[in-house]
Short mmCIF file of C-alpha atoms and ligand atoms in Angstrom, two decimals:
data_model
loop_
_atom_site.label_atom_id
_atom_site.label_comp_id
_atom_site.label_asym_id
_atom_site.label_seq_id
_atom_site.Cartn_x
_atom_site.Cartn_y
_atom_site.Cartn_z
CA UNK A 1 26.28 -87.13 -86.04
CA UNK A 2 27.21 -83.29 -85.96
CA UNK A 3 30.01 -81.48 -87.65
CA UNK A 4 30.64 -79.36 -84.64
CA UNK A 5 29.06 -79.16 -81.31
CA UNK A 6 29.96 -76.46 -79.07
CA UNK A 7 29.00 -76.51 -75.33
CA UNK A 8 29.77 -73.78 -72.95
CA UNK A 9 32.86 -72.70 -74.91
CA UNK A 10 34.75 -69.92 -73.37
CA UNK A 11 38.09 -68.05 -74.17
CA UNK A 12 39.89 -65.77 -71.86
CA UNK A 13 43.25 -64.17 -73.18
CA UNK A 14 45.38 -62.97 -70.27
CA UNK A 15 47.07 -59.43 -70.63
CA UNK A 16 49.99 -59.94 -68.43
CA UNK A 17 51.23 -56.24 -68.94
CA UNK A 18 47.67 -55.03 -67.75
CA UNK A 19 47.35 -57.77 -65.19
CA UNK A 20 43.90 -58.41 -66.51
CA UNK A 21 41.74 -61.06 -68.76
CA UNK A 22 39.87 -60.23 -72.30
CA UNK A 23 36.92 -62.68 -72.16
CA UNK A 24 36.77 -63.12 -76.19
CA UNK A 25 34.30 -65.82 -75.70
CA UNK A 26 31.59 -66.49 -73.15
CA UNK A 27 29.73 -69.79 -72.95
CA UNK A 28 29.12 -70.31 -76.51
CA UNK A 29 26.56 -73.35 -77.17
CA UNK A 30 25.91 -74.18 -80.84
CA UNK A 31 25.77 -77.08 -82.95
CA UNK A 32 26.16 -77.62 -86.84
CA UNK A 33 24.94 -80.48 -88.86
CA UNK A 34 27.34 -82.22 -91.26
CA UNK A 35 27.53 -80.75 -94.51
CA UNK A 36 26.02 -77.41 -93.34
CA UNK A 37 27.23 -73.84 -94.56
CA UNK A 38 27.37 -71.52 -91.41
CA UNK A 39 28.24 -67.84 -91.88
CA UNK A 40 29.35 -65.60 -88.58
CA UNK A 41 28.85 -62.15 -88.68
CA UNK A 42 29.19 -59.54 -85.89
CA UNK A 43 30.97 -56.37 -84.90
CA UNK A 44 34.87 -55.89 -84.90
CA UNK A 45 36.35 -57.72 -81.72
CA UNK A 46 33.44 -60.04 -80.84
CA UNK A 47 35.64 -63.00 -81.16
CA UNK A 48 34.58 -64.23 -84.73
CA UNK A 49 38.49 -65.03 -85.60
CA UNK A 50 38.94 -66.72 -81.89
CA UNK A 51 35.78 -69.01 -82.55
CA UNK A 52 37.29 -70.08 -85.86
CA UNK A 53 40.79 -70.78 -84.60
CA UNK A 54 38.90 -72.70 -81.68
CA UNK A 55 37.03 -74.96 -84.27
CA UNK A 56 40.33 -75.28 -86.30
CA UNK A 57 42.09 -76.59 -83.13
CA UNK A 58 44.87 -73.61 -83.34
CA UNK A 59 43.91 -72.17 -80.06
CA UNK A 60 43.30 -73.67 -76.62
CA UNK A 61 39.70 -73.00 -74.95
CA UNK A 62 39.55 -71.98 -71.40
CA UNK A 63 36.55 -73.77 -70.78
CA UNK A 64 33.60 -75.93 -72.56
CA UNK A 65 33.75 -78.33 -74.88
CA UNK A 66 34.32 -78.18 -78.87
CA UNK A 67 33.77 -81.48 -80.76
CA UNK A 68 34.15 -82.21 -84.46
CA UNK A 69 32.36 -85.24 -85.49
CA UNK A 70 31.95 -86.38 -82.11
CA UNK A 71 35.77 -85.99 -81.30
CA UNK A 72 37.27 -83.47 -79.11
CA UNK A 73 39.30 -80.99 -80.99
CA UNK A 74 42.67 -80.67 -79.33
CA UNK A 75 44.87 -79.71 -82.02
CA UNK A 76 45.06 -78.96 -85.74
CA UNK A 77 43.88 -81.63 -88.17
CA UNK A 78 43.70 -82.40 -91.99
CA UNK A 79 39.98 -82.89 -91.47
CA UNK A 80 39.50 -79.17 -90.97
CA UNK A 81 40.91 -77.11 -93.62
CA UNK A 82 41.62 -73.30 -92.49
CA UNK A 83 41.75 -70.89 -95.17
CA UNK A 84 43.26 -67.43 -94.29
CA UNK A 85 42.39 -64.05 -95.55
CA UNK A 86 44.79 -64.14 -98.23
CA UNK A 87 44.03 -67.55 -99.57
CA UNK A 88 47.13 -69.59 -97.76
CA UNK A 89 48.66 -70.64 -101.14
CA UNK A 90 52.12 -71.12 -101.37
CA UNK A 91 53.36 -68.27 -103.87
CA UNK A 92 56.23 -70.24 -105.00
CA UNK A 93 54.07 -73.12 -106.17
CA UNK A 94 52.01 -73.18 -109.27
CA UNK A 95 48.12 -73.75 -108.54
CA UNK A 96 48.13 -77.28 -109.66
CA UNK A 97 51.37 -77.76 -107.23
CA UNK A 98 49.17 -76.08 -104.43
CA UNK A 99 46.29 -78.10 -104.97
CA UNK A 100 48.50 -81.49 -105.18
CA UNK A 101 50.26 -80.58 -102.12
CA UNK A 102 47.93 -82.41 -99.65
CA UNK A 103 48.10 -85.53 -102.10
CA UNK A 104 51.58 -86.28 -101.44
CA UNK A 105 51.29 -87.67 -98.06
CA UNK A 106 48.82 -90.30 -99.33
CA UNK A 107 50.08 -93.38 -101.45
CA UNK A 108 48.62 -92.46 -104.78
CA UNK A 109 51.03 -92.94 -107.97
CA UNK A 110 51.99 -89.79 -109.72
CA UNK A 111 49.52 -89.98 -112.63
CA UNK A 112 46.56 -90.58 -109.82
CA UNK A 113 47.91 -87.29 -107.95
CA UNK A 114 47.34 -85.43 -111.30
CA UNK A 115 44.08 -86.99 -111.96
CA UNK A 116 42.70 -86.30 -108.48
CA UNK A 117 44.29 -82.57 -108.59
CA UNK A 118 42.74 -82.15 -111.94
CA UNK A 119 39.19 -83.21 -110.95
CA UNK A 120 39.29 -80.84 -108.02
CA UNK A 121 40.51 -77.73 -110.34
CA UNK A 122 37.89 -78.69 -112.66
CA UNK A 123 35.09 -78.64 -110.28
CA UNK A 124 36.51 -75.41 -108.58
CA UNK A 125 36.48 -73.84 -112.21
CA UNK A 126 40.12 -72.94 -112.12
CA UNK A 127 41.92 -75.85 -114.28
CA UNK A 128 42.48 -73.35 -116.99
CA UNK A 129 45.05 -71.76 -114.51
CA UNK A 130 46.82 -74.95 -113.29
CA UNK A 131 50.23 -73.70 -114.42
CA UNK A 132 49.64 -70.23 -113.19
CA UNK A 133 51.09 -68.83 -109.76
CA UNK A 134 48.72 -67.28 -107.18
CA UNK A 135 50.00 -63.63 -107.74
CA UNK A 136 48.81 -64.02 -111.36
CA UNK A 137 45.09 -64.65 -110.36
CA UNK A 138 42.49 -62.78 -109.02
CA UNK A 139 41.28 -62.71 -105.51
CA UNK A 140 38.18 -65.04 -106.19
CA UNK A 141 40.53 -67.28 -108.24
CA UNK A 142 42.77 -67.73 -105.52
CA UNK A 143 40.20 -68.32 -103.20
CA UNK A 144 38.73 -71.19 -105.73
CA UNK A 145 42.12 -72.79 -105.69
CA UNK A 146 42.10 -72.90 -101.91
CA UNK A 147 38.92 -74.38 -102.05
CA UNK A 148 40.15 -76.96 -104.76
CA UNK A 149 43.15 -77.72 -102.34
CA UNK A 150 40.74 -78.18 -99.33
CA UNK A 151 38.82 -80.40 -101.57
CA UNK A 152 41.87 -82.57 -102.53
CA UNK A 153 42.93 -82.72 -99.11
CA UNK A 154 39.29 -84.61 -98.61
CA UNK A 155 38.71 -82.34 -95.08
CA UNK A 156 35.52 -82.68 -93.48
CA UNK A 157 34.62 -78.94 -93.05
CA UNK A 158 36.27 -75.70 -94.61
CA UNK A 159 37.02 -72.79 -92.37
CA UNK A 160 37.23 -69.42 -93.79
CA UNK A 161 38.06 -66.04 -91.91
CA UNK A 162 37.06 -63.12 -94.02
CA UNK A 163 37.67 -64.50 -97.53
CA UNK A 164 38.49 -61.35 -99.47
CA UNK A 165 36.68 -59.11 -97.16
CA UNK A 166 37.76 -55.84 -99.24
CA UNK A 167 36.14 -57.55 -102.14
CA UNK A 168 32.51 -58.85 -101.31
CA UNK A 169 32.12 -60.05 -104.56
CA UNK A 170 34.98 -62.23 -104.65
CA UNK A 171 33.79 -64.77 -101.87
CA UNK A 172 30.32 -65.19 -103.75
CA UNK A 173 32.28 -65.74 -107.01
CA UNK A 174 34.50 -68.12 -105.66
CA UNK A 175 31.74 -69.93 -103.86
CA UNK A 176 29.15 -70.28 -106.90
CA UNK A 177 26.73 -72.79 -107.35
CA UNK A 178 29.46 -75.55 -108.66
CA UNK A 179 31.41 -75.08 -105.71
CA UNK A 180 28.24 -75.31 -103.44
CA UNK A 181 27.17 -78.30 -105.19
CA UNK A 182 30.57 -79.99 -104.87
CA UNK A 183 30.53 -79.32 -101.05
CA UNK A 184 27.00 -80.73 -100.77
CA UNK A 185 27.93 -83.71 -102.94
CA UNK A 186 30.88 -84.60 -100.37
CA UNK A 187 29.02 -83.60 -97.45
CA UNK A 188 31.55 -80.98 -96.52
CA UNK A 189 30.75 -78.25 -94.05
CA UNK A 190 31.66 -74.63 -94.19
CA UNK A 191 31.95 -72.07 -91.65
CA UNK A 192 32.79 -68.60 -92.98
CA UNK A 193 33.49 -65.54 -90.95
CA UNK A 194 32.63 -62.92 -93.15
CA UNK A 195 31.21 -59.02 -92.64
CA UNK A 196 29.49 -59.18 -96.15
CA UNK A 197 26.23 -59.66 -94.78
CA UNK A 198 24.59 -60.08 -98.04
CA UNK A 199 27.20 -62.77 -99.16
CA UNK A 200 26.10 -64.56 -95.98
CA UNK A 201 22.51 -64.50 -96.46
CA UNK A 202 22.95 -65.88 -100.08
CA UNK A 203 25.59 -68.69 -99.21
CA UNK A 204 24.45 -69.95 -96.05
CA UNK A 205 22.13 -72.41 -94.36
CA UNK A 206 22.38 -70.57 -91.25
CA UNK A 207 23.84 -67.12 -90.28
CA UNK A 208 25.24 -66.61 -86.73
CA UNK A 209 25.09 -63.17 -85.51
CA UNK A 210 27.56 -62.27 -82.67
CA UNK A 211 27.75 -59.67 -80.12
CA UNK A 212 30.83 -58.34 -78.16
CA UNK A 213 32.01 -57.68 -74.86
CA UNK A 214 31.70 -60.52 -73.87
CA UNK A 215 31.91 -62.28 -77.36
CA UNK A 216 28.67 -64.31 -77.58
CA UNK A 217 26.01 -65.73 -80.01
CA UNK A 218 23.11 -63.08 -80.21
CA UNK A 219 21.01 -64.83 -82.71
CA UNK A 220 20.84 -67.66 -85.33
CA UNK A 221 19.12 -66.86 -88.46
CA UNK A 222 18.11 -69.43 -91.25
CA UNK A 223 17.71 -67.35 -94.47
CA UNK A 224 14.25 -68.59 -96.48
CA UNK A 225 14.08 -69.91 -99.99
CA UNK A 226 16.37 -72.28 -101.67
CA UNK A 227 19.90 -70.35 -102.29
CA UNK A 228 19.32 -70.22 -106.20
CA UNK A 229 16.21 -68.04 -105.89
CA UNK A 230 17.57 -65.69 -103.02
CA UNK A 231 19.23 -63.05 -105.13
CA UNK A 232 16.13 -60.60 -105.69
CA UNK A 233 13.93 -61.90 -102.74
CA UNK A 234 12.57 -59.36 -100.47
CA UNK A 235 12.62 -61.58 -97.63
CA UNK A 236 16.61 -61.62 -97.94
CA UNK A 237 16.72 -57.88 -98.23
CA UNK A 238 14.54 -57.52 -95.34
CA UNK A 239 16.50 -60.00 -93.30
CA UNK A 240 19.56 -57.88 -94.33
CA UNK A 241 18.33 -54.73 -93.03
CA UNK A 242 17.39 -56.54 -89.49
CA UNK A 243 20.83 -57.91 -89.15
CA UNK A 244 22.26 -54.15 -89.72
CA UNK A 245 19.85 -52.71 -87.11
CA UNK A 246 20.94 -55.53 -84.76
CA UNK A 247 24.71 -55.09 -85.31
CA UNK A 248 24.18 -51.50 -84.47
CA UNK A 249 22.79 -52.45 -81.09
CA UNK A 250 25.33 -54.88 -80.32
CA UNK A 251 28.46 -53.17 -80.80
P1 LIG B 301 36.72 -60.59 -84.24
O1 LIG B 301 37.67 -61.58 -85.32
O2 LIG B 301 35.47 -60.60 -84.16
O3 LIG B 301 37.30 -59.06 -84.86
P2 LIG B 301 38.76 -61.43 -82.27
O4 LIG B 301 38.72 -62.93 -82.05
O5 LIG B 301 39.95 -61.14 -83.26
O6 LIG B 301 37.56 -60.61 -82.92
O7 LIG B 301 39.03 -61.16 -80.88
C1 LIG B 301 38.45 -61.04 -79.90
C2 LIG B 301 38.97 -60.08 -78.47
O8 LIG B 301 39.90 -60.87 -78.30
C3 LIG B 301 39.24 -59.09 -78.98
O9 LIG B 301 38.94 -58.33 -77.76
C4 LIG B 301 40.74 -59.30 -79.01
O10 LIG B 301 41.42 -58.09 -78.77
C5 LIG B 301 41.23 -60.21 -78.15
N1 LIG B 301 42.37 -61.13 -78.47
C6 LIG B 301 42.00 -61.81 -79.95
N2 LIG B 301 43.08 -62.39 -79.75
C7 LIG B 301 44.11 -62.22 -78.92
C8 LIG B 301 45.51 -62.66 -78.16
N3 LIG B 301 46.20 -63.60 -78.95
N4 LIG B 301 45.80 -62.03 -77.07
C9 LIG B 301 45.05 -61.17 -76.36
N5 LIG B 301 43.73 -60.66 -76.80
C10 LIG B 301 43.42 -61.22 -78.11
MG1 LIG B 302 38.77 -61.52 -87.05
#
């Protein structure tokens, strides 16, 4: 089974004031394995956020097919966690309360909810901040809390739009080996839109490079080596350079 399968996916936005359409995405064909970590990079305006919103079910496609684990995506679902740039945590709830939130709809006892939330916070490395509020945490820690909540929700896939794009380190800090291991264990997929190309190369199974006008997939790269040994690898630096060169040409 595939996590996502996209066939001829197109999205046009109409601009009634200007009496024209913007083709944000043109005929995207792509498939992603269950549990795969895919990053999407590309110039500003090439349709990255549009693509992510279509995967989440927040946006209606104009044409084509979007399947999530074989089922058409026709609206938001708890099976797909969307983590916005600012982490999406509720500021008036503590970290623990935020992580516990998705458990309230299930028929768990109070102590079961606590246990599950703590297990998720432990794995995300934020259990010691359980009583803190989001504003008391760094960017990377908030991202961890958002990931813990996604795990508590038992979603199939996590969709992240430029997590802490201003702080390249933060997304990697949040997505460390422990977190990646957890996702692998649960077979959870990740789609991360980022302009931190190096982060994408270090964390991903595949990197999708998009081009704009119209928004489309330009190439799909598979970083070599196991993730743990990529940090100082020349192959990764070379791939980084190649993506930067590509992006200069596709803007
Ligand atoms: P990216 O995330 O890669 O910067 P977006 O997906 O935000 O790109 O946008 C892709 C294109 O679609 C851009 O030309 C943008 O102006 C246009 N667009 C995005 N959202 C809307 C909208 N709600 N209405 C009209 N045009 C939009
Ligand atoms: Mg965007």
